């Protein structure tokens, strides 16, 4: 059996926070505001994986009012999602994602992000695709006040009841 999941996340850029995207730290004067490290790409992928498996979303699995997740690296959350998927006998076939940011430009970091996510999920980097686009100056993203991400995943297997 095959299942598809979709995930989306957006966070405001603020002073005083480090910027993490795809699980790597990006040199930038602003970081993403959130309960964890607010890595929108990792959050979108985690949501897509959980949704495809019929397991809700990261807000259900890691509530933002739970102090144990405060400032936690999103990569730890993604590892936990991966563990749950393995227990449920899901195999990740592929991940396709889009980062939407006016700044910073991430084209030079894309391969590193893909490799990092693949390593966390124990899949081939060829199974992870990260694309980037701007918002053409429109809205919060276009004014470089926020970053968003979309992700779609294909899963195989699972013991869904």
CSV table of C-alpha atoms in Angstrom, one decimal:
chain,number,residue,atom,x,y,z
A,1,UNK,CA,0.0,0.0,0.0
A,2,UNK,CA,1.2,3.5,-0.8
A,3,UNK,CA,0.3,6.7,1.1
A,4,UNK,CA,0.9,10.3,0.4
A,5,UNK,CA,1.4,13.1,3.0
A,6,UNK,CA,1.7,16.8,2.7
A,7,UNK,CA,3.1,19.3,5.2
A,8,UNK,CA,3.4,23.0,5.5
A,9,UNK,CA,5.0,25.4,8.0
A,10,UNK,CA,5.7,29.1,8.3
A,11,UNK,CA,7.5,31.1,11.0
A,12,UNK,CA,8.5,34.8,11.4
A,13,UNK,CA,12.1,35.9,11.3
A,14,UNK,CA,13.2,37.6,14.5
A,15,UNK,CA,16.4,38.9,16.1
A,16,UNK,CA,18.2,36.9,18.7
A,17,UNK,CA,17.6,33.5,17.3
A,18,UNK,CA,19.8,31.2,15.2
A,19,UNK,CA,18.5,30.2,11.7
A,20,UNK,CA,18.1,26.5,11.1
A,21,UNK,CA,16.9,25.2,7.7
A,22,UNK,CA,17.0,21.5,6.7
A,23,UNK,CA,18.7,20.8,10.0
A,24,UNK,CA,21.7,23.0,9.3
A,25,UNK,CA,22.6,26.3,10.8
A,26,UNK,CA,22.5,29.1,8.3
A,27,UNK,CA,24.6,32.3,8.8
A,28,UNK,CA,21.9,35.0,8.9
A,29,UNK,CA,21.2,38.0,11.2
A,30,UNK,CA,17.7,36.7,11.9
A,31,UNK,CA,16.3,33.3,13.1
A,32,UNK,CA,12.9,31.8,13.1
A,33,UNK,CA,10.6,32.3,16.1
A,34,UNK,CA,9.0,29.2,17.5
A,35,UNK,CA,8.9,26.9,20.5
A,36,UNK,CA,11.6,24.6,19.1
A,37,UNK,CA,14.3,25.9,16.7
A,38,UNK,CA,11.4,26.5,14.3
A,39,UNK,CA,13.1,24.8,11.3
A,40,UNK,CA,10.2,25.2,8.8
A,41,UNK,CA,11.6,22.7,6.3
A,42,UNK,CA,12.1,20.0,8.9
A,43,UNK,CA,8.6,20.7,10.4
A,44,UNK,CA,6.9,20.5,7.0
A,45,UNK,CA,8.7,17.2,6.3
A,46,UNK,CA,7.7,15.8,9.7
A,47,UNK,CA,4.1,16.9,9.2
A,48,UNK,CA,4.0,15.3,5.7
A,49,UNK,CA,5.5,12.0,7.1
A,50,UNK,CA,3.0,11.9,10.1
A,51,UNK,CA,0.1,12.8,7.9
A,52,UNK,CA,0.9,10.2,5.3
A,53,UNK,CA,1.1,7.6,8.0
A,54,UNK,CA,-2.2,8.8,9.4
A,55,UNK,CA,-0.6,9.9,12.7
A,56,UNK,CA,-1.6,13.5,12.9
A,57,UNK,CA,1.0,16.3,12.9
A,58,UNK,CA,4.0,17.5,14.9
A,59,UNK,CA,1.7,19.7,17.0
A,60,UNK,CA,0.0,16.5,18.2
A,61,UNK,CA,3.2,14.6,18.7
A,62,UNK,CA,5.2,17.5,20.2
A,63,UNK,CA,2.8,20.0,21.7
A,64,UNK,CA,4.2,23.6,21.8
A,65,UNK,CA,3.0,24.0,25.3
A,66,UNK,CA,5.3,21.2,26.5
A,67,UNK,CA,8.5,22.6,28.1
A,68,UNK,CA,10.5,19.6,27.1
A,69,UNK,CA,10.4,20.7,23.5
A,70,UNK,CA,11.4,24.3,24.2
A,71,UNK,CA,14.3,25.3,21.9
A,72,UNK,CA,14.8,21.7,20.9
A,73,UNK,CA,16.5,21.0,17.5
A,74,UNK,CA,13.9,20.0,15.0
A,75,UNK,CA,16.2,17.3,13.8
A,76,UNK,CA,15.5,15.5,17.1
A,77,UNK,CA,11.8,15.7,16.4
A,78,UNK,CA,12.3,14.3,12.9
A,79,UNK,CA,14.3,11.4,14.3
A,80,UNK,CA,11.5,10.6,16.7
A,81,UNK,CA,9.0,10.7,13.7
A,82,UNK,CA,11.3,8.3,11.8
A,83,UNK,CA,11.3,5.9,14.8
A,84,UNK,CA,7.5,5.9,14.9
A,85,UNK,CA,7.3,5.3,11.2
A,86,UNK,CA,9.6,2.3,11.4
A,87,UNK,CA,7.6,0.9,14.3
A,88,UNK,CA,4.5,1.2,12.1
A,89,UNK,CA,6.4,-0.5,9.2
A,90,UNK,CA,6.4,2.5,6.8
A,91,UNK,CA,9.2,3.0,4.3
A,92,UNK,CA,9.9,6.5,2.9
A,93,UNK,CA,10.0,6.3,-0.9
A,94,UNK,CA,10.7,10.0,-1.5
A,95,UNK,CA,10.3,13.5,-0.2
A,96,UNK,CA,9.8,16.6,-2.4
A,97,UNK,CA,9.9,20.0,-0.7
A,98,UNK,CA,10.0,23.7,-1.4
A,99,UNK,CA,11.5,26.4,0.8
A,100,UNK,CA,9.9,29.9,0.3
A,101,UNK,CA,12.2,32.7,1.4
A,102,UNK,CA,13.2,36.1,0.1
A,103,UNK,CA,16.4,35.9,2.2
A,104,UNK,CA,18.6,34.1,2.7
A,105,UNK,CA,19.3,32.5,-0.6
A,106,UNK,CA,19.8,28.8,0.0
A,107,UNK,CA,20.8,27.4,-3.4
A,108,UNK,CA,24.3,26.8,-2.2
A,109,UNK,CA,23.1,24.9,0.8
A,110,UNK,CA,20.5,22.7,-0.8
A,111,UNK,CA,22.6,19.6,-1.3
A,112,UNK,CA,23.9,19.8,2.3
A,113,UNK,CA,20.3,20.0,3.5
A,114,UNK,CA,19.2,17.1,1.3
A,115,UNK,CA,22.1,15.0,2.6
A,116,UNK,CA,21.4,15.9,6.2
A,117,UNK,CA,17.7,15.0,6.0
A,118,UNK,CA,18.4,11.8,4.2
A,119,UNK,CA,20.9,10.9,7.0
A,120,UNK,CA,18.4,11.6,9.7
A,121,UNK,CA,15.8,9.4,8.0
A,122,UNK,CA,18.2,6.7,6.9
A,123,UNK,CA,17.3,7.0,3.2
A,124,UNK,CA,19.4,7.9,0.1
A,125,UNK,CA,20.0,11.6,-0.6
A,126,UNK,CA,18.5,10.8,-4.0
A,127,UNK,CA,15.1,10.3,-2.3
A,128,UNK,CA,15.1,13.9,-0.9
A,129,UNK,CA,14.4,16.9,-3.1
A,130,UNK,CA,14.6,20.5,-1.8
A,131,UNK,CA,13.8,23.4,-4.1
A,132,UNK,CA,13.8,27.1,-3.2
A,133,UNK,CA,11.8,30.0,-4.4
A,134,UNK,CA,11.1,33.6,-3.3
A,135,UNK,CA,7.7,35.2,-2.8
A,136,UNK,CA,8.5,37.9,-5.4
A,137,UNK,CA,8.4,40.6,-2.8
A,138,UNK,CA,4.8,39.8,-1.7
A,139,UNK,CA,3.6,39.4,1.8
A,140,UNK,CA,5.5,38.6,5.0
A,141,UNK,CA,7.8,36.2,3.1
A,142,UNK,CA,8.4,38.7,0.3
A,143,UNK,CA,9.3,41.4,2.9
A,144,UNK,CA,11.9,38.9,4.4
A,145,UNK,CA,9.9,38.8,7.6
A,146,UNK,CA,9.1,35.0,7.4
A,147,UNK,CA,10.1,31.7,5.8
A,148,UNK,CA,7.8,28.9,4.8
A,149,UNK,CA,8.1,25.4,3.5
A,150,UNK,CA,5.9,22.8,1.8
A,151,UNK,CA,6.7,19.1,1.7
A,152,UNK,CA,5.1,16.0,0.0
A,153,UNK,CA,6.1,12.5,0.8
A,154,UNK,CA,5.4,9.0,-0.6
A,155,UNK,CA,5.3,6.2,1.9
A,156,UNK,CA,5.0,2.4,1.3
A,157,UNK,CA,3.7,-0.2,3.7
A,158,UNK,CA,2.5,0.4,7.2
A,159,UNK,CA,0.2,-1.5,9.6
A,160,UNK,CA,-2.7,0.9,9.8
A,161,UNK,CA,-5.8,0.0,11.7
